[in-house]
Amino acid sequence: MDFNRFWILDGAMGTMLQADGLPLGDRPELLNLTDPDRITAIHRAYIEAGAEIIYTNTFGANGHKLAGTGHTPAEVISAGVAAAKKAAGDTVLTALDIGPIGELLEPAGTLLFEEAYRLFAEQVTAGVEAGCDLIVIETMSDLYEAKAALLAAKEHSSLPVFVTLSFEETGRTFAGCGVDSMAVLLGALGADAIGINCSLGPREIRPILEKLAKETSLPLIVKANAGLPDPATGAYGVSAEEFANEMAAIADCGAVILGGCCGTTPAYLKALRARLPEKPCRKAVSPVPALCTATRTVRLNNIRVIGERINPTGKKRMQQALREGDFSYLRQQAVAQAEAGADILDINVGLPGIDEVETIRRAVRAVQSVTDLPLQIDSSEPAAIEAALRLCNGKPIVNSVNGKQESLHTVLPLVKKYGAAVVGLTLDENGIPPTAEERLAIARKILSAAEEYGIPKEDVLIDCLTLAVSVQQKEAGETLRAVRMVREELGLQTVLGVSNISFGLPERVEINRSFLTLALQAGLTLPILNPNIPAMMDTVAAFRVLSGKDAGAEAYLVLMAERTEAEKTETEALTLPHAVEKGLDTHAADLCRAALQNGDDPFYLINGVLIPALDRVGDRFGEGKLFLPQLLRSAAAATAAFGVLQEHFAKTGGGAPTKGPIVIATVEGDIHDIGKNIVRVILENYGYRMIDLGRDVPVQTVVDAVREYKAPLVGLSALMTTTLKSMEKTIRALHEAELPCKIFVGGAVLTPEYAEEIGADYYAKDAKASVDIAKRLLG
Amino acid sequence: MILPCPPLDRSEALRYLGVRGEAPDDVTALLSKAEALLCEKVKPRYVWRALDPPPKFPGEDLKRHLAGCRTAVLFAVTLGQESEELFRRAQSGDMALAVTLDAAASALTESCCDLAEAEIRKAFPDRYFTFRFSPGYGDLPLSVQRDMIRLLNAERLIGLTVSPSDMLLPQKSVTAILGVSDAELPKARRGCALCRMREQCQYRKAGEHCGF
């Protein structure tokens, strides 16, 4: 398509149909089947007014919205495309219109990315078969959903694809997406034109469009409403003339594809056409390279810290979590790193004997449900990389490709297809070269291979490889020299796994932070490190000040002020049980560590100190003398102390026997899982091994887990009257499978009588009650 | 339409947290933190529509509720997805904060309904209103949520959707119906005694109340 000229889109379909008597709330798409001539007539009216691209009447023609109508998307879409083509003739283009599914994707809702993709693919296939000329994905609020649709369009057609999102006046969508993330991700995924439609009138859209124009060189689309609707009547207020004037101003800001959304009619389009200048005035821009998630853009114009903690190498607890499918542990690690200041999170789940593809899928979903940081997909398995890239909500980094031919030609196509950045390791068939010059040569080779695949230079990040200084002492200097050369001669971003340097030495942090300082000075921009160690983050913060990246030391001052605030907590003499009872987690950990150093028996600390303290807290909660947030704070303090004991057992061998396991889940259809999470936290404290299946858990998944883990006890939660039925079904399935487990249930609308009626063994009115049940059953 | 974030009704939030009597200092501090986080993040929105005549929904209780009303106002309020990011995150770090955020957000949603209703009333001077009646009250089924969302065009206008199990998403959202009458209405009668569902009601069994 030629974008050196304007393209006029059509105006609203629904508005025209409603003016023509379509009852409020009815599905306009069904008219494609029942009254196609009426649809063709509206298309004709827009074409007569000057439209050169018309959108088919298929906005809501997806399998989800059409459920219960008795019609398939294929039927509705093929009739819709036919009705449009009848009006379009040879000169006007027919765009297959695809709107949002109407259900929120996880984590905000329950719809899975793959299911959204499947629904969109069904629409695209039907549209292509019916002969549409291009595909339009519009009115999206969730960038993740837009990604599913764009991927479906790209994989099931070779037609041009336009994508437009709906913004509020704040410049963000309902799902929190800004124009920066939109431009980064949709550009990377290969959209042909992007822009803004619906929600606002042209006056409100203009400032948002101006911002978008600075973020992308893609052709820009605006399909604005006729102003804002009157709440009482739903009518739109801006006249055709005003609309056209304001749209002309939008064209001056660089938009080249223009039309009307809700409230506009052929008169608006006619006026718009008359007001447009002869030629568009689009200027190419070169925005700062960036990574993103749907709600956060991380620009690569400063030191950005990549958190390394989600990686099982050398981490027993992480290995256990991955083997047991305990993704709540991964979520905690993600949140902790985000709060410590990481900018990007590395995800590596590679363990011998693990299904890496399935595990990395679940890990990506878990991590992106709790943080908005871009991810670094860390795997040497192309199938795992691709699985993660598909599900990734944003533009991630792939870690990694290397100079080997095989690696270049399997990894780089994936990086290009999914619009990621990529880390290139400076090693090849001959291993890691000893000198900086040779590493630079490999970096050059990786860059040129990436460019051949169409990956932009700024998305190639080079890792010059950190080797343990205790083994290869003189190569530390070579690594630093290579970093400087890659930065200066190739102008690329650089990555280093900083902690590798100190392997085999005591007091590793000392070596790590000194190496980090030297590496930053040499030109390292993306250090991979443990952000939970303040010394490392402080080094980065200090370097940002010294290198002028932190103007006025503003970020540094904020960081240090927060530090002082956190240290101000009470300094009075505390005992371990008091720290637990008062819910002071760092104190509890410190006191527990001190007790161990004092020679206290760890089993005594568990059974003689921590558990009795928890019991006292639980009793006071039961008596109404202490409340839920306090109970949970105490649980967190006990968890911190247990963490210290676990570290101790990991060093000395042995450890407390775990009881259980207990499988818990929030039943299918229900995503209110806060109650279930409370129960998990409290039961974990009492030493039960918890298998948390999450929320919206299908019946079969519960049955399978109980069987696999031979769980003697199962906990189910449901909050809605509508989802109690799922609870009942799950219990019935457990009984039918003849699994020897007891079932306890809880949730706001449950009662002991109802619990009994649906076949549960126990009703737990709160977390304390669930502990009593577990104790009675499992000791 | 965007609503200003109302002040937090702290006593309501404490009630949701199960706090009876005077709140302990640490709970008060936590509530202040939750309030600050929510006020920074949350963007409450509402949408409404006057329907004349009122829509035909299943059940007897709504019909009785709207007796004498020529018009019904449907409305929906949501705190938006922003609040839910906060809960999700807190649940992986600080559960105590998570439950407090949850309670505070519920209280805020209720206050937003009050604000929205006040705005709606301004559009009907000299008319009389019933109390707010929501899907799930009495015998008005939750499946009506889907119709409410469609009639209000709430997905497009405020980003409010319904899950397959009739749950509103974002979770901190409310839909409700107000009857509007030309003549003064008899003093609102509400409560379990009048409800046709009282024998089967799960709320009532738990000693709670749906709001009817």
Tab-separated table of N, CA, C and O in Angstrom, chain A residues 24-25 27 59 65 100 102-104 107-109 168 170 174-175 198 231-234 261-262 331-332 335 338-339 369-370 627 629-630 632-633 669-674 677-678 681 720-723 749 751 754, chain B residues 1-2 17-20 24 26-27 30 43 45 48-51 81-82 84-85 88-89 91-92 94-96 98-100 102 142 150-151 155-159 161-162 164-167 169-171 202-203 205-206:
chain	number	residue	atom	x	y	z
A	24	LEU	N	-31.063	-1.459	21.140
A	24	LEU	CA	-29.888	-1.321	21.984
A	24	LEU	C	-29.474	-2.700	22.509
A	24	LEU	O	-30.310	-3.454	22.987
A	25	GLY	N	-28.190	-3.011	22.402
A	25	GLY	CA	-27.723	-4.273	22.964
A	25	GLY	C	-27.805	-5.445	21.996
A	25	GLY	O	-27.282	-6.505	22.272
A	27	ARG	N	-26.943	-7.691	18.551
A	27	ARG	CA	-25.694	-7.926	17.823
A	27	ARG	C	-25.815	-7.481	16.376
A	27	ARG	O	-26.493	-8.134	15.583
A	59	PHE	N	-17.133	-6.731	13.711
A	59	PHE	CA	-16.394	-6.318	14.918
A	59	PHE	C	-16.456	-7.381	16.025
A	59	PHE	O	-15.449	-7.726	16.625
A	65	LYS	N	-18.216	-14.123	21.466
A	65	LYS	CA	-19.401	-13.244	21.453
A	65	LYS	C	-20.570	-13.872	20.708
A	65	LYS	O	-21.725	-13.561	20.986
A	100	PRO	N	-12.173	-6.564	20.039
A	100	PRO	CA	-11.777	-7.380	21.190
A	100	PRO	C	-12.742	-8.547	21.405
A	100	PRO	O	-13.899	-8.480	20.994
A	102	GLY	N	-14.031	-9.580	24.140
A	102	GLY	CA	-15.117	-9.266	25.065
A	102	GLY	C	-14.920	-9.909	26.416
A	102	GLY	O	-15.791	-9.855	27.277
A	103	GLU	N	-13.768	-10.542	26.576
A	103	GLU	CA	-13.460	-11.157	27.863
A	103	GLU	C	-12.008	-10.801	28.161
A	103	GLU	O	-11.188	-10.765	27.243
A	104	LEU	N	-11.677	-10.560	29.418
A	104	LEU	CA	-10.313	-10.155	29.725
A	104	LEU	C	-9.369	-11.350	29.711
A	104	LEU	O	-9.694	-12.425	30.198
A	107	PRO	N	-3.633	-11.964	33.272
A	107	PRO	CA	-4.076	-12.239	34.630
A	107	PRO	C	-5.325	-11.451	35.079
A	107	PRO	O	-5.905	-11.787	36.087
A	108	ALA	N	-5.742	-10.424	34.302
A	108	ALA	CA	-6.913	-9.659	34.749
A	108	ALA	C	-8.170	-10.511	34.675
A	108	ALA	O	-9.086	-10.372	35.481
A	109	GLY	N	-8.229	-11.405	33.697
A	109	GLY	CA	-9.378	-12.292	33.548
A	109	GLY	C	-8.923	-13.732	33.482
A	109	GLY	O	-7.838	-14.063	33.959
A	168	GLU	N	-7.914	6.391	26.766
A	168	GLU	CA	-8.642	7.391	27.534
A	168	GLU	C	-7.854	8.696	27.462
A	168	GLU	O	-6.714	8.712	26.995
A	170	THR	N	-6.249	10.152	29.551
A	170	THR	CA	-4.992	10.053	30.275
A	170	THR	C	-3.854	9.593	29.373
A	170	THR	O	-2.693	9.600	29.788
A	174	PHE	N	-7.751	1.258	28.911
A	174	PHE	CA	-8.329	0.718	30.148
A	174	PHE	C	-7.371	-0.273	30.797
A	174	PHE	O	-7.331	-0.404	32.010
A	175	ALA	N	-6.622	-0.984	29.979
A	175	ALA	CA	-5.704	-1.983	30.529
A	175	ALA	C	-4.351	-1.379	30.905
A	175	ALA	O	-3.438	-2.099	31.279
A	198	CYS	N	-11.847	5.065	18.369
A	198	CYS	CA	-12.916	5.030	19.373
A	198	CYS	C	-12.570	5.785	20.660
A	198	CYS	O	-11.558	6.480	20.735
A	231	PRO	N	-24.142	10.806	28.522
A	231	PRO	CA	-24.421	9.605	29.305
A	231	PRO	C	-25.887	9.182	29.269
A	231	PRO	O	-26.196	7.995	29.202
A	232	ALA	N	-26.809	10.125	29.293
A	232	ALA	CA	-28.219	9.761	29.396
A	232	ALA	C	-28.722	9.105	28.119
A	232	ALA	O	-29.480	8.154	28.154
A	233	THR	N	-28.266	9.612	26.979
A	233	THR	CA	-28.852	9.148	25.724
A	233	THR	C	-27.875	8.359	24.869
A	233	THR	O	-28.281	7.670	23.939
A	234	GLY	N	-26.585	8.482	25.126
A	234	GLY	CA	-25.591	7.813	24.300
A	234	GLY	C	-25.307	8.573	23.011
A	234	GLY	O	-24.546	8.107	22.178
A	261	CYS	N	-15.340	6.837	13.936
A	261	CYS	CA	-15.809	5.703	14.737
A	261	CYS	C	-17.188	6.079	15.297
A	261	CYS	O	-17.941	6.780	14.622
A	262	CYS	N	-17.525	5.666	16.521
A	262	CYS	CA	-18.878	5.831	17.053
A	262	CYS	C	-19.427	7.251	16.847
A	262	CYS	O	-18.746	8.236	17.124
A	331	ARG	N	6.758	-16.283	41.527
A	331	ARG	CA	6.106	-14.968	41.601
A	331	ARG	C	6.736	-14.125	42.703
A	331	ARG	O	6.978	-12.938	42.532
A	332	GLN	N	7.010	-14.775	43.846
A	332	GLN	CA	7.628	-14.023	44.952
A	332	GLN	C	9.011	-13.510	44.558
A	332	GLN	O	9.369	-12.375	44.857
A	335	VAL	N	8.566	-10.475	42.263
A	335	VAL	CA	8.160	-9.248	42.959
A	335	VAL	C	9.318	-8.695	43.780
A	335	VAL	O	9.584	-7.492	43.789
A	338	ALA	N	11.700	-6.956	41.495
A	338	ALA	CA	11.121	-5.708	40.977
A	338	ALA	C	11.206	-4.631	42.053
A	338	ALA	O	11.581	-3.491	41.791
A	339	GLU	N	10.879	-5.032	43.291
A	339	GLU	CA	10.902	-4.035	44.365
A	339	GLU	C	12.324	-3.606	44.706
A	339	GLU	O	12.544	-2.502	45.178
A	369	SER	N	2.239	-12.136	35.588
A	369	SER	CA	1.002	-11.829	36.302
A	369	SER	C	1.262	-10.917	37.508
A	369	SER	O	0.338	-10.343	38.041
A	370	VAL	N	2.510	-10.799	37.931
A	370	VAL	CA	2.768	-9.985	39.127
A	370	VAL	C	3.733	-8.823	38.920
A	370	VAL	O	3.897	-8.003	39.824
A	627	PHE	N	-6.367	-9.170	64.226
A	627	PHE	CA	-7.132	-9.222	62.983
A	627	PHE	C	-6.314	-9.761	61.814
A	627	PHE	O	-5.095	-9.889	61.907
A	629	PRO	N	-4.964	-8.802	58.913
A	629	PRO	CA	-3.665	-8.294	58.448
A	629	PRO	C	-2.541	-8.616	59.440
A	629	PRO	O	-1.413	-8.898	59.039
A	630	GLN	N	-2.865	-8.601	60.735
A	630	GLN	CA	-1.843	-8.898	61.742
A	630	GLN	C	-1.449	-10.372	61.712
A	630	GLN	O	-0.277	-10.720	61.838
A	632	LEU	N	-1.449	-12.183	59.151
A	632	LEU	CA	-0.627	-12.391	57.956
A	632	LEU	C	0.769	-11.808	58.125
A	632	LEU	O	1.740	-12.343	57.613
A	633	ARG	N	0.862	-10.699	58.856
A	633	ARG	CA	2.183	-10.136	59.123
A	633	ARG	C	3.009	-11.109	59.973
A	633	ARG	O	4.194	-11.311	59.728
A	669	GLY	N	-13.593	-21.150	36.958
A	669	GLY	CA	-14.514	-20.038	36.750
A	669	GLY	C	-14.346	-18.926	37.772
A	669	GLY	O	-14.853	-17.834	37.596
A	670	ASP	N	-13.607	-19.206	38.836
A	670	ASP	CA	-13.475	-18.205	39.905
A	670	ASP	C	-12.044	-17.678	39.954
A	670	ASP	O	-11.094	-18.463	39.915
A	671	ILE	N	-11.911	-16.366	39.972
A	671	ILE	CA	-10.552	-15.843	40.071
A	671	ILE	C	-10.334	-15.059	41.365
A	671	ILE	O	-9.325	-14.410	41.542
A	672	HIS	N	-11.307	-15.123	42.273
A	672	HIS	CA	-11.108	-14.485	43.584
A	672	HIS	C	-10.290	-15.437	44.431
A	672	HIS	O	-10.850	-16.320	45.079
A	673	ASP	N	-8.994	-15.293	44.465
A	673	ASP	CA	-8.199	-16.328	45.118
A	673	ASP	C	-7.480	-15.832	46.364
A	673	ASP	O	-6.603	-16.505	46.879
A	674	ILE	N	-7.858	-14.664	46.842
A	674	ILE	CA	-7.109	-14.115	47.969
A	674	ILE	C	-7.257	-15.015	49.194
A	674	ILE	O	-6.295	-15.256	49.920
A	677	ASN	N	-5.023	-17.960	48.943
A	677	ASN	CA	-3.615	-17.587	49.152
A	677	ASN	C	-3.293	-17.388	50.627
A	677	ASN	O	-2.196	-17.700	51.085
A	678	ILE	N	-4.259	-16.878	51.371
A	678	ILE	CA	-4.064	-16.712	52.812
A	678	ILE	C	-3.876	-18.085	53.450
A	678	ILE	O	-2.947	-18.314	54.235
A	681	VAL	N	-0.391	-19.528	52.760
A	681	VAL	CA	0.671	-18.915	53.543
A	681	VAL	C	0.679	-19.472	54.972
A	681	VAL	O	1.725	-19.842	55.513
A	720	MET	N	-18.000	-17.021	44.572
A	720	MET	CA	-19.265	-16.609	43.966
A	720	MET	C	-20.305	-17.718	44.105
A	720	MET	O	-19.955	-18.894	44.068
A	721	THR	N	-21.557	-17.331	44.184
A	721	THR	CA	-22.613	-18.357	44.189
A	721	THR	C	-22.548	-19.155	42.888
A	721	THR	O	-22.796	-20.350	42.875
A	722	THR	N	-22.173	-18.473	41.787
A	722	THR	CA	-22.140	-19.162	40.496
A	722	THR	C	-21.019	-20.185	40.417
A	722	THR	O	-21.097	-21.125	39.637
A	723	THR	N	-19.949	-19.987	41.189
A	723	THR	CA	-18.834	-20.924	41.069
A	723	THR	C	-18.899	-22.034	42.123
A	723	THR	O	-18.080	-22.947	42.096
A	749	VAL	N	-19.383	-17.275	50.396
A	749	VAL	CA	-20.801	-17.630	50.331
A	749	VAL	C	-21.076	-19.055	50.820
A	749	VAL	O	-22.204	-19.523	50.770
A	751	THR	N	-21.415	-22.201	53.547
A	751	THR	CA	-21.834	-22.413	54.931
A	751	THR	C	-21.491	-23.855	55.279
A	751	THR	O	-21.305	-24.672	54.377
A	754	TYR	N	-23.973	-26.149	53.595
A	754	TYR	CA	-23.810	-26.299	52.156
A	754	TYR	C	-22.576	-27.140	51.850
A	754	TYR	O	-22.578	-27.966	50.931
B	1	MET	N	-16.934	7.439	31.709
B	1	MET	CA	-16.665	8.709	32.380
B	1	MET	C	-15.840	8.499	33.635
B	1	MET	O	-16.056	7.529	34.354
B	2	ILE	N	-14.925	9.395	33.843
B	2	ILE	CA	-14.021	9.210	34.970
B	2	ILE	C	-14.611	9.873	36.222
B	2	ILE	O	-15.139	10.981	36.156
B	17	LEU	N	-12.396	-5.923	56.891
B	17	LEU	CA	-11.219	-6.643	57.394
B	17	LEU	C	-11.547	-7.432	58.657
B	17	LEU	O	-10.689	-8.110	59.215
B	18	GLY	N	-12.778	-7.313	59.119
B	18	GLY	CA	-13.182	-8.032	60.323
B	18	GLY	C	-12.707	-7.362	61.600
B	18	GLY	O	-12.666	-7.989	62.654
B	19	VAL	N	-12.326	-6.091	61.525
B	19	VAL	CA	-11.849	-5.403	62.727
B	19	VAL	C	-13.050	-4.889	63.513
B	19	VAL	O	-13.868	-4.133	62.986
B	20	ARG	N	-13.147	-5.332	64.748
B	20	ARG	CA	-14.210	-4.840	65.620
B	20	ARG	C	-13.564	-3.982	66.703
B	20	ARG	O	-12.441	-4.244	67.116
B	24	PRO	N	-6.159	-1.513	65.820
B	24	PRO	CA	-4.793	-1.407	66.344
B	24	PRO	C	-3.926	-0.534	65.423
B	24	PRO	O	-4.224	-0.423	64.233
B	26	ASP	N	-0.987	-0.918	64.032
B	26	ASP	CA	-0.367	-1.460	62.819
B	26	ASP	C	-1.379	-1.651	61.696
B	26	ASP	O	-1.060	-1.476	60.528
B	27	VAL	N	-2.638	-1.968	62.068
B	27	VAL	CA	-3.676	-2.104	61.036
B	27	VAL	C	-3.999	-0.736	60.444
B	27	VAL	O	-4.138	-0.582	59.226
B	30	LEU	N	-1.297	0.181	58.048
B	30	LEU	CA	-1.419	-0.596	56.821
B	30	LEU	C	-2.538	-0.041	55.935
B	30	LEU	O	-2.406	0.054	54.712
B	43	LYS	N	-8.318	4.557	38.871
B	43	LYS	CA	-9.079	5.535	38.089
B	43	LYS	C	-10.514	5.041	37.980
B	43	LYS	O	-10.865	4.323	37.057
B	45	ARG	N	-14.315	4.666	37.077
B	45	ARG	CA	-15.092	5.117	35.916
B	45	ARG	C	-16.535	4.672	36.096
B	45	ARG	O	-16.781	3.674	36.767
B	48	TRP	N	-23.774	5.280	32.600
B	48	TRP	CA	-25.180	5.047	32.896
B	48	TRP	C	-26.044	5.308	31.685
B	48	TRP	O	-25.617	5.941	30.723
B	49	ARG	N	-27.269	4.850	31.778
B	49	ARG	CA	-28.185	4.928	30.662
B	49	ARG	C	-29.591	4.892	31.231
B	49	ARG	O	-29.881	4.045	32.071
B	50	ALA	N	-30.450	5.817	30.783
B	50	ALA	CA	-31.840	5.803	31.231
B	50	ALA	C	-32.660	4.994	30.238
B	50	ALA	O	-32.557	5.210	29.035
B	51	LEU	N	-33.430	4.031	30.722
B	51	LEU	CA	-34.253	3.213	29.835
B	51	LEU	C	-35.720	3.403	30.181
B	51	LEU	O	-36.133	3.265	31.319
B	81	GLN	N	-8.727	-1.764	36.027
B	81	GLN	CA	-7.717	-2.819	36.167
B	81	GLN	C	-6.519	-2.397	37.014
B	81	GLN	O	-5.779	-3.229	37.505
B	82	GLU	N	-6.353	-1.084	37.158
B	82	GLU	CA	-5.177	-0.596	37.877
B	82	GLU	C	-5.128	-1.152	39.300
B	82	GLU	O	-4.060	-1.514	39.801
B	84	GLU	N	-6.267	-3.890	40.410
B	84	GLU	CA	-6.007	-5.316	40.498
B	84	GLU	C	-4.549	-5.686	40.335
B	84	GLU	O	-4.082	-6.684	40.878
B	85	GLU	N	-3.829	-4.852	39.609
B	85	GLU	CA	-2.382	-5.086	39.526
B	85	GLU	C	-1.785	-4.999	40.926
B	85	GLU	O	-0.896	-5.761	41.284
B	88	ARG	N	-2.555	-8.231	42.884
B	88	ARG	CA	-1.803	-9.394	42.418
B	88	ARG	C	-0.373	-9.335	42.913
B	88	ARG	O	0.196	-10.301	43.378
B	89	ARG	N	0.186	-8.142	42.809
B	89	ARG	CA	1.563	-7.975	43.206
B	89	ARG	C	1.728	-8.182	44.709
B	89	ARG	O	2.614	-8.896	45.165
B	91	GLN	N	-0.013	-9.893	46.679
B	91	GLN	CA	-0.201	-11.275	47.092
B	91	GLN	C	1.055	-12.115	46.918
B	91	GLN	O	1.139	-13.218	47.435
B	92	SER	N	2.018	-11.629	46.146
B	92	SER	CA	3.277	-12.361	46.034
B	92	SER	C	4.371	-11.741	46.881
B	92	SER	O	5.530	-12.106	46.741
B	94	ASP	N	3.429	-9.308	50.081
B	94	ASP	CA	2.953	-8.878	51.388
B	94	ASP	C	1.445	-9.159	51.472
B	94	ASP	O	0.623	-8.342	51.083
B	95	MET	N	1.116	-10.360	51.984
B	95	MET	CA	-0.290	-10.757	52.041
B	95	MET	C	-1.117	-9.832	52.931
B	95	MET	O	-2.298	-9.593	52.680
B	96	ALA	N	-0.507	-9.332	53.988
B	96	ALA	CA	-1.248	-8.443	54.889
B	96	ALA	C	-1.677	-7.192	54.132
B	96	ALA	O	-2.815	-6.713	54.261
B	98	ALA	N	-2.056	-7.116	50.932
B	98	ALA	CA	-3.021	-7.552	49.910
B	98	ALA	C	-4.444	-7.567	50.458
B	98	ALA	O	-5.359	-7.050	49.823
B	99	VAL	N	-4.627	-8.135	51.640
B	99	VAL	CA	-6.000	-8.193	52.176
B	99	VAL	C	-6.493	-6.790	52.533
B	99	VAL	O	-7.680	-6.486	52.401
B	100	THR	N	-5.574	-5.940	52.960
B	100	THR	CA	-5.984	-4.581	53.305
B	100	THR	C	-6.364	-3.795	52.052
B	100	THR	O	-7.365	-3.060	52.037
B	102	ASP	N	-7.512	-5.100	49.387
B	102	ASP	CA	-8.776	-5.668	48.926
B	102	ASP	C	-9.955	-5.025	49.661
B	102	ASP	O	-10.938	-4.611	49.051
B	142	LEU	N	-27.563	-13.483	38.635
B	142	LEU	CA	-26.290	-12.877	38.236
B	142	LEU	C	-26.099	-12.892	36.720
B	142	LEU	O	-25.334	-12.108	36.184
B	150	ARG	N	-24.046	-5.206	28.189
B	150	ARG	CA	-24.337	-4.957	26.785
B	150	ARG	C	-25.193	-3.702	26.615
B	150	ARG	O	-24.932	-2.863	25.770
B	151	LEU	N	-26.214	-3.569	27.442
B	151	LEU	CA	-27.079	-2.396	27.332
B	151	LEU	C	-26.316	-1.106	27.622
B	151	LEU	O	-26.607	-0.059	27.052
B	155	GLU	N	-18.323	-2.360	28.014
B	155	GLU	CA	-16.998	-2.859	27.630
B	155	GLU	C	-16.238	-1.756	26.909
B	155	GLU	O	-15.074	-1.477	27.200
B	156	ARG	N	-16.917	-1.095	25.960
B	156	ARG	CA	-16.251	-0.043	25.208
B	156	ARG	C	-16.067	1.224	26.026
B	156	ARG	O	-15.054	1.895	25.927
B	157	LEU	N	-17.090	1.536	26.825
B	157	LEU	CA	-17.063	2.856	27.460
B	157	LEU	C	-16.247	2.893	28.743
B	157	LEU	O	-15.625	3.905	29.050
B	158	ILE	N	-16.237	1.820	29.530
B	158	ILE	CA	-15.441	1.855	30.766
B	158	ILE	C	-14.574	0.616	30.953
B	158	ILE	O	-13.964	0.426	31.999
B	159	GLY	N	-14.497	-0.242	29.948
B	159	GLY	CA	-13.610	-1.405	30.046
B	159	GLY	C	-14.101	-2.477	31.000
B	159	GLY	O	-13.314	-3.242	31.540
B	161	THR	N	-16.129	-5.925	31.787
B	161	THR	CA	-16.539	-7.152	31.095
B	161	THR	C	-17.133	-8.148	32.096
B	161	THR	O	-17.067	-7.942	33.301
B	162	VAL	N	-17.690	-9.233	31.545
B	162	VAL	CA	-18.233	-10.313	32.387
B	162	VAL	C	-17.509	-11.602	32.026
B	162	VAL	O	-17.310	-11.888	30.847
B	164	PRO	N	-17.137	-15.875	31.947
B	164	PRO	CA	-18.125	-16.914	31.641
B	164	PRO	C	-18.937	-17.324	32.874
B	164	PRO	O	-20.044	-17.833	32.740
B	165	SER	N	-18.401	-17.110	34.080
B	165	SER	CA	-19.177	-17.467	35.271
B	165	SER	C	-19.904	-16.246	35.842
B	165	SER	O	-20.161	-16.180	37.041
B	166	ASP	N	-20.222	-15.286	34.992
B	166	ASP	CA	-21.003	-14.101	35.365
B	166	ASP	C	-20.330	-13.210	36.403
B	166	ASP	O	-20.982	-12.514	37.176
B	167	MET	N	-19.010	-13.262	36.432
B	167	MET	CA	-18.269	-12.432	37.372
B	167	MET	C	-17.868	-11.149	36.653
B	167	MET	O	-17.431	-11.205	35.511
B	169	LEU	N	-15.485	-8.272	35.642
B	169	LEU	CA	-14.040	-8.068	35.592
B	169	LEU	C	-13.777	-6.729	34.943
B	169	LEU	O	-14.298	-6.497	33.871
B	170	PRO	N	-12.973	-5.843	35.511
B	170	PRO	CA	-12.254	-5.941	36.774
B	170	PRO	C	-13.172	-6.299	37.965
B	170	PRO	O	-14.358	-5.970	37.939
B	171	GLN	N	-12.585	-6.924	38.970
B	171	GLN	CA	-13.390	-7.448	40.074
B	171	GLN	C	-14.064	-6.363	40.908
B	171	GLN	O	-15.171	-6.558	41.396
B	202	GLN	N	-27.382	-18.016	50.423
B	202	GLN	CA	-26.090	-18.363	51.021
B	202	GLN	C	-25.591	-17.239	51.929
B	202	GLN	O	-24.951	-17.475	52.940
B	203	TYR	N	-25.865	-16.004	51.531
B	203	TYR	CA	-25.428	-14.874	52.354
B	203	TYR	C	-26.083	-14.963	53.741
B	203	TYR	O	-25.445	-14.821	54.764
B	205	LYS	N	-27.427	-17.494	55.228
B	205	LYS	CA	-26.948	-18.614	56.024
B	205	LYS	C	-25.652	-18.250	56.730
B	205	LYS	O	-25.364	-18.708	57.817
B	206	ALA	N	-24.855	-17.432	56.052
B	206	ALA	CA	-23.563	-17.049	56.641
B	206	ALA	C	-23.721	-15.864	57.585
B	206	ALA	O	-22.740	-15.328	58.077
